[in-house]
Short mmCIF file of C-alpha atoms in Angstrom, two decimals:
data_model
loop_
_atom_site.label_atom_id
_atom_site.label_comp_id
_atom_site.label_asym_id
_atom_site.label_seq_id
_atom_site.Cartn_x
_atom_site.Cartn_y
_atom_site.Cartn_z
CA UNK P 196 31.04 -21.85 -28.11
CA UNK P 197 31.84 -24.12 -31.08
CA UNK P 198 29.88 -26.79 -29.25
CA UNK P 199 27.15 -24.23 -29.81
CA UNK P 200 27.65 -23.23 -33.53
CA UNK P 201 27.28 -27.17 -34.16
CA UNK P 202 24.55 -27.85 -32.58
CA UNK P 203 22.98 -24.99 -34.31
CA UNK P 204 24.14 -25.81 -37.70
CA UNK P 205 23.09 -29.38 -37.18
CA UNK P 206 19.74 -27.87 -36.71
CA UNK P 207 19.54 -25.87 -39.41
CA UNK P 208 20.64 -28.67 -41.61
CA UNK P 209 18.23 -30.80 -40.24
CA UNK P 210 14.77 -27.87 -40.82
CA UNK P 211 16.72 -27.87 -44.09
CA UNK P 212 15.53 -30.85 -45.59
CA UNK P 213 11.98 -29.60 -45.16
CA UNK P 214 9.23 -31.28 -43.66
CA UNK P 215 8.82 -33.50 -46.47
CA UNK P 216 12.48 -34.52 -45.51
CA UNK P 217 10.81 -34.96 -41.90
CA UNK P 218 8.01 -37.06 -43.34
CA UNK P 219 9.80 -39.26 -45.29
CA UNK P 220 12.06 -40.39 -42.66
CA UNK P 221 8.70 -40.96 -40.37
CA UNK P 222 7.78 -43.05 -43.86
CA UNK P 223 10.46 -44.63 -43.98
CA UNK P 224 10.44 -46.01 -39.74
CA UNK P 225 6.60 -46.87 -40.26
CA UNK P 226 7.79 -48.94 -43.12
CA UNK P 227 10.30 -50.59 -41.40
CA UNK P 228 12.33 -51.51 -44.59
CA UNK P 229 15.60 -52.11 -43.28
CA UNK P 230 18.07 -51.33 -45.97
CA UNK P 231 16.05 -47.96 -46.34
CA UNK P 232 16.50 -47.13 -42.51
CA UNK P 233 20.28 -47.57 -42.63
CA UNK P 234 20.47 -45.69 -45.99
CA UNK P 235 18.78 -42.58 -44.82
CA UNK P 236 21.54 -42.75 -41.33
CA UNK P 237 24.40 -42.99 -44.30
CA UNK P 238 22.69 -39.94 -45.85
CA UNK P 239 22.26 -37.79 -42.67
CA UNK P 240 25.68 -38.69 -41.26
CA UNK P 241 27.24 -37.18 -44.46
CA UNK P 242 25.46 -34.19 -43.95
CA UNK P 243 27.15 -33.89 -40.20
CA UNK P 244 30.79 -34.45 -41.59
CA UNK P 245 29.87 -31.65 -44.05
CA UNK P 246 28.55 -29.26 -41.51
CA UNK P 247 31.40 -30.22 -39.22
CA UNK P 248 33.83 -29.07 -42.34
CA UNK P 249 32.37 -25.74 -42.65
CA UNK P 250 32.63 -25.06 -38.87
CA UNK P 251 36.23 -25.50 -38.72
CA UNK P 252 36.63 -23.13 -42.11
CA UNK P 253 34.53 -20.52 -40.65
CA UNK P 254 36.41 -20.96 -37.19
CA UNK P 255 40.01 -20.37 -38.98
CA UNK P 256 38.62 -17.87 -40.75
CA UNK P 257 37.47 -15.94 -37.72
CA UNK P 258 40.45 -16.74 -35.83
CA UNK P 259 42.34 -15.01 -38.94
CA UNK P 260 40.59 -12.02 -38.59
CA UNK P 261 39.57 -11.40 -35.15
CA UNK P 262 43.32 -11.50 -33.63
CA UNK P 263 42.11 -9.99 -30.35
CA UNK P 264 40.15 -12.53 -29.57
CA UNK P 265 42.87 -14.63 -28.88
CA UNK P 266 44.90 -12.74 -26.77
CA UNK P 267 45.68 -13.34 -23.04
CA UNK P 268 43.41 -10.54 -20.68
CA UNK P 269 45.84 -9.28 -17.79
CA UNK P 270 46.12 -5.98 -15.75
CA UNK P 271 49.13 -4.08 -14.67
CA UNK P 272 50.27 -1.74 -11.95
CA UNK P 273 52.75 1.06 -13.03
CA UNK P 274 55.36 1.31 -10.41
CA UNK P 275 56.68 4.02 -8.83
CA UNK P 276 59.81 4.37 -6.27
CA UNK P 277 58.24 5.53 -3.01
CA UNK P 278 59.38 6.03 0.55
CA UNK P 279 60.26 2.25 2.24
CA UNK P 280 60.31 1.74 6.03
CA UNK P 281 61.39 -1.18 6.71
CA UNK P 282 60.27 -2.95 10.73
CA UNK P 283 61.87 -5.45 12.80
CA UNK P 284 58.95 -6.96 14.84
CA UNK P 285 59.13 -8.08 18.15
CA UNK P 286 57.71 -8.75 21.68
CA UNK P 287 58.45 -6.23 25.06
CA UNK P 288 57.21 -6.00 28.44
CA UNK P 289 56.68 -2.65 30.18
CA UNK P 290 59.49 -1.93 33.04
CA UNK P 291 60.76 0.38 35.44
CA UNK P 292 63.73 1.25 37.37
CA UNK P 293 62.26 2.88 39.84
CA UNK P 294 59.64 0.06 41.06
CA UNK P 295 61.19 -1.84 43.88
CA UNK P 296 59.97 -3.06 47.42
CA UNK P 297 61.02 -2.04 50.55
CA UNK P 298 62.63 -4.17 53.27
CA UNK P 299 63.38 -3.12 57.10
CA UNK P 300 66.73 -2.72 58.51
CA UNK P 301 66.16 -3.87 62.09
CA UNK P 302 63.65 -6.58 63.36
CA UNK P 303 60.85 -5.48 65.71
CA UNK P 304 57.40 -3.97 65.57
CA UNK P 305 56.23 -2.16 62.87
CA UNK P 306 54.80 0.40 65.12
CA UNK P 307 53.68 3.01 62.67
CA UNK P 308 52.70 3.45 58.82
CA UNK P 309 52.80 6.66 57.58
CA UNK P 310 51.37 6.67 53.95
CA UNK P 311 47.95 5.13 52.09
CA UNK P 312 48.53 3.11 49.67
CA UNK P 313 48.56 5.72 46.56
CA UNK P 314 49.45 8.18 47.87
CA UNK P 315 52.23 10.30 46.16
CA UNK P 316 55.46 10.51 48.17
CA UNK P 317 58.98 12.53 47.89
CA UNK P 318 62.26 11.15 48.17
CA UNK P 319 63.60 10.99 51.98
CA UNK P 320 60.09 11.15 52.91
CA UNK P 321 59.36 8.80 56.18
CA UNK P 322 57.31 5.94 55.36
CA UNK P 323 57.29 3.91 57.87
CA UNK P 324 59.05 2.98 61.80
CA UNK P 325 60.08 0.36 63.43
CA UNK P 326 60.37 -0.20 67.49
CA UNK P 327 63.85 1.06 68.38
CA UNK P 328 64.24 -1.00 71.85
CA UNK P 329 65.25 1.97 73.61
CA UNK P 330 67.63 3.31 71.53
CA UNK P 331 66.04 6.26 71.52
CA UNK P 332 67.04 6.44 75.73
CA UNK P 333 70.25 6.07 74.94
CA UNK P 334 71.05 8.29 72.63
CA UNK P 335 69.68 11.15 74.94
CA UNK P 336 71.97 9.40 77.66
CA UNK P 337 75.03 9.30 75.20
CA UNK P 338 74.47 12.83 74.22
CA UNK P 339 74.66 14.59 77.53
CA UNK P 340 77.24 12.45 78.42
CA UNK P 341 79.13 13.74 74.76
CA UNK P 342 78.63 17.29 76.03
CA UNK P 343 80.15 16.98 79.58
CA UNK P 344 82.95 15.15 77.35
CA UNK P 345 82.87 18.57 75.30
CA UNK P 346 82.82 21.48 77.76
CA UNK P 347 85.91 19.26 79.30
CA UNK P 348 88.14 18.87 76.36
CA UNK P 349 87.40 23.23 75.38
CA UNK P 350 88.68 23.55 79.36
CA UNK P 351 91.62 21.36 78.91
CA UNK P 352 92.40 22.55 76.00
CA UNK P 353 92.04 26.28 76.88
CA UNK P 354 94.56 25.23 80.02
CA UNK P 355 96.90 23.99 77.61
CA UNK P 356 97.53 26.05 75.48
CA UNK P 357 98.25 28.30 78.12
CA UNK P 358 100.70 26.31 79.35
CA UNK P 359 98.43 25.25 82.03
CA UNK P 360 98.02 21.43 83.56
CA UNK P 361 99.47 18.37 82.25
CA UNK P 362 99.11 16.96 78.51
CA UNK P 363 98.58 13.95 80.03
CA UNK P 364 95.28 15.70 80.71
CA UNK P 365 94.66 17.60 77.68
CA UNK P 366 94.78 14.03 75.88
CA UNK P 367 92.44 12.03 77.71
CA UNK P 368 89.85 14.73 77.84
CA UNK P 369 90.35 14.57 73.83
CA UNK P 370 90.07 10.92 74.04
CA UNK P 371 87.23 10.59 76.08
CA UNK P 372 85.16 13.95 73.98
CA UNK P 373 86.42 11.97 70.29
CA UNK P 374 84.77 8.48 72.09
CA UNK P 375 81.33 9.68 73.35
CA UNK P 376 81.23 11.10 69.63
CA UNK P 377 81.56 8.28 68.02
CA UNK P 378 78.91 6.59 70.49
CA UNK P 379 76.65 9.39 69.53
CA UNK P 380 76.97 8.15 66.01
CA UNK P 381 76.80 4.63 66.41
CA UNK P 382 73.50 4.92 68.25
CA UNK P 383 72.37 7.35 65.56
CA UNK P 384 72.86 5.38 62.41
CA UNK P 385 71.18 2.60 64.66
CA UNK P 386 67.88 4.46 65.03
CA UNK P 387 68.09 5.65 60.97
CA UNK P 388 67.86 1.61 61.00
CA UNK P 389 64.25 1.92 62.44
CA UNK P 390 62.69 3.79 59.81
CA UNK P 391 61.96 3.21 56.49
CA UNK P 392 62.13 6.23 53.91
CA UNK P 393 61.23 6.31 50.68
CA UNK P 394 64.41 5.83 47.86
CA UNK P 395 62.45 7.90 45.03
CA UNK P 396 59.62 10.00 44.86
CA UNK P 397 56.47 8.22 43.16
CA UNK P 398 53.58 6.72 44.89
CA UNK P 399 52.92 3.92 47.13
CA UNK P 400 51.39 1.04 45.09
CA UNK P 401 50.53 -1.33 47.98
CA UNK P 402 51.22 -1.87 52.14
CA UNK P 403 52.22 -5.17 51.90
CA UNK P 404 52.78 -5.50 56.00
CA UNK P 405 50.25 -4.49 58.40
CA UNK P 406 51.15 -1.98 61.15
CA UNK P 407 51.77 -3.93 64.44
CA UNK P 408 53.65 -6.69 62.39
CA UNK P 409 56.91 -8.10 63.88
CA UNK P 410 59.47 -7.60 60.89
CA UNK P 411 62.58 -8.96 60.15
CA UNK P 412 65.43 -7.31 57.77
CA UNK P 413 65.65 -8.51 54.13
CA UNK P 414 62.39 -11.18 54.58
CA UNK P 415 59.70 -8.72 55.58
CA UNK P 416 58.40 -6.82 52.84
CA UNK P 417 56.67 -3.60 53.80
CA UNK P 418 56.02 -1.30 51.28
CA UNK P 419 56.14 -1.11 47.56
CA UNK P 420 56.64 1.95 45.65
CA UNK P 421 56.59 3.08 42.37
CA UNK P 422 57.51 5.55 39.62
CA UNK P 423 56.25 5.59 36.14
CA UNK P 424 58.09 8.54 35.01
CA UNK P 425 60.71 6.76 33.70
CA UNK P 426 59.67 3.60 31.88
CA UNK P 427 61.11 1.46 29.29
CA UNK P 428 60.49 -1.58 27.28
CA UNK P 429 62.97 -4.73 26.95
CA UNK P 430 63.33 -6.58 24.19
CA UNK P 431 65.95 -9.64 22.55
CA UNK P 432 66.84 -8.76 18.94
CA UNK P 433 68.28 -11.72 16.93
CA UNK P 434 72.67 -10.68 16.27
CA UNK P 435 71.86 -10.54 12.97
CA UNK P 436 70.64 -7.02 12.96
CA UNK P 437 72.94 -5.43 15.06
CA UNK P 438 74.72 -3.62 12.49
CA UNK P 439 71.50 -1.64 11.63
CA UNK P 440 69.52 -1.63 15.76
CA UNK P 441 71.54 1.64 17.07
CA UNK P 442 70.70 3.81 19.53
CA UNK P 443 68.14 6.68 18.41
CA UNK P 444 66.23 4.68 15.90
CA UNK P 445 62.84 5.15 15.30
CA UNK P 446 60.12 2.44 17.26
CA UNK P 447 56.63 2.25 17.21
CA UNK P 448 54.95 0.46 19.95
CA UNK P 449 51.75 -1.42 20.02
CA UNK P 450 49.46 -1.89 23.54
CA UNK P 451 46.78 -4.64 22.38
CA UNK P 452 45.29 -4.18 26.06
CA UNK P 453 45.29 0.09 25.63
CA UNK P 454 44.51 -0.37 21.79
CA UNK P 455 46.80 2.01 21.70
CA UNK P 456 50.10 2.89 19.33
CA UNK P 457 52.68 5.50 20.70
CA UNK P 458 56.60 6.77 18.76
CA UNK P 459 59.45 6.36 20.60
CA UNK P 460 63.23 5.81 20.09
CA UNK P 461 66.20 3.46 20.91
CA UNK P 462 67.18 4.69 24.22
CA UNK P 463 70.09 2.27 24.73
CA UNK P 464 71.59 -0.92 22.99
CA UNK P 465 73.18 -4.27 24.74
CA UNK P 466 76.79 -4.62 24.26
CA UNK P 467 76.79 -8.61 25.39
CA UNK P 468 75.28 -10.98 23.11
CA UNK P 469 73.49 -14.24 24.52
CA UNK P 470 74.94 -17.29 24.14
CA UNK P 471 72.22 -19.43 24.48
CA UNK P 472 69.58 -17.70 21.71
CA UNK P 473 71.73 -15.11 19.83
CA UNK P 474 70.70 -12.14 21.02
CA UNK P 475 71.16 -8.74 22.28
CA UNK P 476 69.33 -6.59 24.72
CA UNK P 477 67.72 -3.18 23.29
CA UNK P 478 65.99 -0.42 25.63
CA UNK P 479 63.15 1.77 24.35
CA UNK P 480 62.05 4.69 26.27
CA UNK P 481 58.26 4.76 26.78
CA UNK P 482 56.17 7.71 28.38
CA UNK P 483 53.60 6.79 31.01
CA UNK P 484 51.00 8.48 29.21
CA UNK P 485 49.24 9.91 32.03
CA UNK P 486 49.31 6.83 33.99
CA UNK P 487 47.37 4.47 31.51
CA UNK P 488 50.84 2.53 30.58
CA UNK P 489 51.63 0.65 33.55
CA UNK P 490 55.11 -1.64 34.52
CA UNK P 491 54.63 -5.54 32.86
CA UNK P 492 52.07 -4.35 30.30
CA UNK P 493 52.68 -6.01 27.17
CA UNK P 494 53.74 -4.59 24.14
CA UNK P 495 54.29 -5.15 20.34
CA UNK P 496 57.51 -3.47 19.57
CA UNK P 497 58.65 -2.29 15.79
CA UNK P 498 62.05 -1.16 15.29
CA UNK P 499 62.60 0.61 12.25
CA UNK P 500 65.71 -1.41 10.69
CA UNK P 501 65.95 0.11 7.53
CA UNK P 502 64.76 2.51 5.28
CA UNK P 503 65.04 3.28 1.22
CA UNK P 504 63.80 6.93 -0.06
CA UNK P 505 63.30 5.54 -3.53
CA UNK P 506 61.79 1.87 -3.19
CA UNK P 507 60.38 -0.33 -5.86
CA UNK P 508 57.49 -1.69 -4.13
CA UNK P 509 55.40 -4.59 -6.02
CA UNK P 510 52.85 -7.59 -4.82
CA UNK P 511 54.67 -10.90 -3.35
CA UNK P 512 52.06 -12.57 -5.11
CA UNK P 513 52.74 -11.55 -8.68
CA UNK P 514 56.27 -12.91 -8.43
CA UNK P 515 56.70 -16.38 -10.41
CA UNK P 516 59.96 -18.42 -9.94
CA UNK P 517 61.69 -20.48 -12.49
CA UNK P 518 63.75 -24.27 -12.48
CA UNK P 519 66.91 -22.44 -11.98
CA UNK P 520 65.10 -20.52 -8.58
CA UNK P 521 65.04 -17.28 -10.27
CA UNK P 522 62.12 -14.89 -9.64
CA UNK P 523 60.71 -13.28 -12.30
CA UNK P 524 57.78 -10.90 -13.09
CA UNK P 525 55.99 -9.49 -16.31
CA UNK P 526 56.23 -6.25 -18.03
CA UNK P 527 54.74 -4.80 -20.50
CA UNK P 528 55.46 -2.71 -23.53
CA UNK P 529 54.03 0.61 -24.19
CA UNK P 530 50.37 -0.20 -25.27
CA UNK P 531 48.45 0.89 -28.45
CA UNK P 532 44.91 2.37 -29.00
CA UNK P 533 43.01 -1.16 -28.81
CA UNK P 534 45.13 -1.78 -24.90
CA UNK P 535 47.39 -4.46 -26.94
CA UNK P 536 51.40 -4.63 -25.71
CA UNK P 537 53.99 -7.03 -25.67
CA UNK P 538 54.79 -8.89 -22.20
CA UNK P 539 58.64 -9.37 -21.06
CA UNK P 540 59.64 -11.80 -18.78
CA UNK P 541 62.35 -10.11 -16.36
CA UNK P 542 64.23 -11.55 -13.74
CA UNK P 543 64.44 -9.76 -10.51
CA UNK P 544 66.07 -9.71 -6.99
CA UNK P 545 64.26 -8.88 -3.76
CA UNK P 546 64.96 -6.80 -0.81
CA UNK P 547 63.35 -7.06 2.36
CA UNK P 548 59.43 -7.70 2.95
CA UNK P 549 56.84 -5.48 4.71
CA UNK P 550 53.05 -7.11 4.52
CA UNK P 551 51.83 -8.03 1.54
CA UNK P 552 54.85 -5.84 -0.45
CA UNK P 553 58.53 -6.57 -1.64
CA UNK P 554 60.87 -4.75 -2.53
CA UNK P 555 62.62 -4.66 -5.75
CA UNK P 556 66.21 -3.91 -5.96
CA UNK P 557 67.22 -5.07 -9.41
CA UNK P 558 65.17 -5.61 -12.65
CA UNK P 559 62.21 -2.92 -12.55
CA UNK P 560 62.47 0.74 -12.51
CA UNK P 561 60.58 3.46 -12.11
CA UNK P 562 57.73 4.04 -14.64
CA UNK P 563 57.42 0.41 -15.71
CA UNK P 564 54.12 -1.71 -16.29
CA UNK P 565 54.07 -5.10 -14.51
CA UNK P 566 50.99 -7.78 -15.32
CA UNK P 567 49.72 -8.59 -12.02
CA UNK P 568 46.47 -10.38 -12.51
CA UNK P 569 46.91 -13.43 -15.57
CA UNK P 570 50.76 -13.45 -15.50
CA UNK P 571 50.35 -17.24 -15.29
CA UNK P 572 48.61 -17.54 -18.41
CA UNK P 573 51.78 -15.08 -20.06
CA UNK P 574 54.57 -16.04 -22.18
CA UNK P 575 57.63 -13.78 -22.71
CA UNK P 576 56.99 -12.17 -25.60
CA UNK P 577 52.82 -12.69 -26.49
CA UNK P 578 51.07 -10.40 -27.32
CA UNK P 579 48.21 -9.59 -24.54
CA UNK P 580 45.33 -7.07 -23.79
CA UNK P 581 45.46 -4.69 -20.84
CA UNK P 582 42.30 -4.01 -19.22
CA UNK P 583 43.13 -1.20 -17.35
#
């Protein structure tokens, strides 16, 4: 702007000397008299110095009056304490309890499969069975053969406790009856070996082995089934938090793949903390959501850690820090009619982060001002102008 004025005044100086002034100095160059050339730059160069003088007099005296001019622009926030939820952020997988896959007992053919895959099954129900190599036979052998065992320990018995035959008698017939029982039992819990039932009611989420198969116990997979009425997510939290991670705190849980955000709680906290990366083991309950939330979906997981019902909430960005490492922030005074206050520098201490807010536990309260846009250009105790 000054650069202006002079250039202006210059100018004016300059028309000032009339055209004659003009003509002369034209004269003067078509002369070409040398001493008259640099005389009339002697002459005009005094007249800049004098212009130059009355800019800086009419500059202080402007600056003297016009004290707003000079003042620092800046806006402020008024702060006010608000509700503060504070979230621990971390990473889950989807899981169940009740998701397993199902192994035979005995080896043989997989003679028949019962179910589709997705179909919805009790608990007990019969899935699947397995050749019994004639098992079957023998039981109905072993069973008549436990009821001739019977009706001749009730006779024996009867006799003897009328004081009739030998106890030599009465015994074995005891024997043998107790004997063909337990082969009746034997054989039974054999053929309950055959079949394949399923553990929990859900539904059958694939038929891994085909029927006809020859299976073998604990290497043949045959079925998988699963239940997604009670699922849970997994997560490590860092020891550091376990004083505040209990049992019944609030969670909200994020499905990037569903686009979807559902509230649940702490449904149970690990007692056994890692070793190798300092952590503990928390459980959170999640509903299957008719079916859309499935086991080993991933999940964003936000534990709420802590929470303050009257929080001083302010800006990370407005927060300047000093040689000594203090952080510090602006406030203002009250301001007059023309917006003018006084800014204070105060030192402050933070509390815990959420986004683009802190929190302010010492050195602002309630009601105050604080500059948040030109707080760099401030100095503790200038004078500025609020625009807001």
């Amino acid at each position: 702007m000054k650069k202006i004025l002079y250039i202006v005044t210059i100018s004016l100086l300059i028309l000032s000397c009339g055209k004659d002034n003009a003509k002369s100095i034209e004269k003067i160059i078509e002369e070409g008299n040398l001493q008259a050339l640099r005389s009339k730059r002697t002459e005009i160069i005094a007249q800049q110095h004098e212009a130059t003088n009355k800019l800086k007099q009419l500059d202080e005296a402007i600056a003297a009056l016009d004290s707003v001019k000079k003042l620092p622009l800046v806006t402020s926030i008024t702060v006010r304490d608000t509700l503060f939820n504070h979230y621990l952020e971390l990473q889950g997988n989807v899981e169940t309890k009740k998701n397993i896959v199902l192994y035979p007992e005995m080896s043989g053919i997989l003679t028949r499969i019962y179910v589709a895959q997705g179909q919805k099954v009790t608990k007990g129900q019969l899935l699947a069975r397995i050749d019994d190599g004639g098992l079957s036979q023998q039981l109905s052998q072993v069973e008549v053969q436990a009821q001739l065992a019977k009706t001749t320990f009730d006779r024996q018995k009867r006799l003897w406790e009328q004081k009739i035959g030998s106890e030599i008698q009465f015994l074995e017939a005891k024997t043998n009856f107790e004997t063909q029982q337990n082969v009746v039992s034997q054989i039974k819990r054999q053929l309950a070996k055959t079949t394949i039932n399923a553990p929990f009611s859900g539904v059958i989420d694939d038929i891994i082995t085909e029927q006809g198969s020859v299976v073998s116990p604990g290497q043949t997979p045959v079925i998988r089934i699963v239940n997604l009425d009670d699922m849970y997510i997994e997560t490590e939290v860092p020891e550091r938090y376990i004083s505040s991670i209990t049992v019944g705190k609030d969670v909200e849980v994020f499905f990037p793949v569903l686009n979807k955000t559902i509230t649940t709680k702490i449904r149970q906290v690990g007692n056994y903390i890692n070793p190798n990366n300092r952590s503990f083991m928390v459980e959170v309950g999640v509903p299957s959501n008719g079916g859309t939330i499935k086991p080993n979906l991933t999940a964003k997981v936000k534990i709420n850690d802590y929470t303050n019902q009257k929080a001083i909430l302010i800006p990370q960005s407005i927060i300047s820090e000093n040689a000594e490492g203090d952080q510090y922030v602006y406030i203002t005074s009250d301001k007059n009619a023309e917006n003018i206050a006084e800014a204070r520098r105060v030192i402050i201490k933070t509390g815990k982060t959420q986004g683009d807010l802190i929190e302010i536990t010492e050195g602002i309260q309630n009601g105050h001002a604080v500059i948040s846009e030109g707080a760099r250009s401030v100095k503790d105790g200038q004078k500025v102008k609020i625009l807001n």
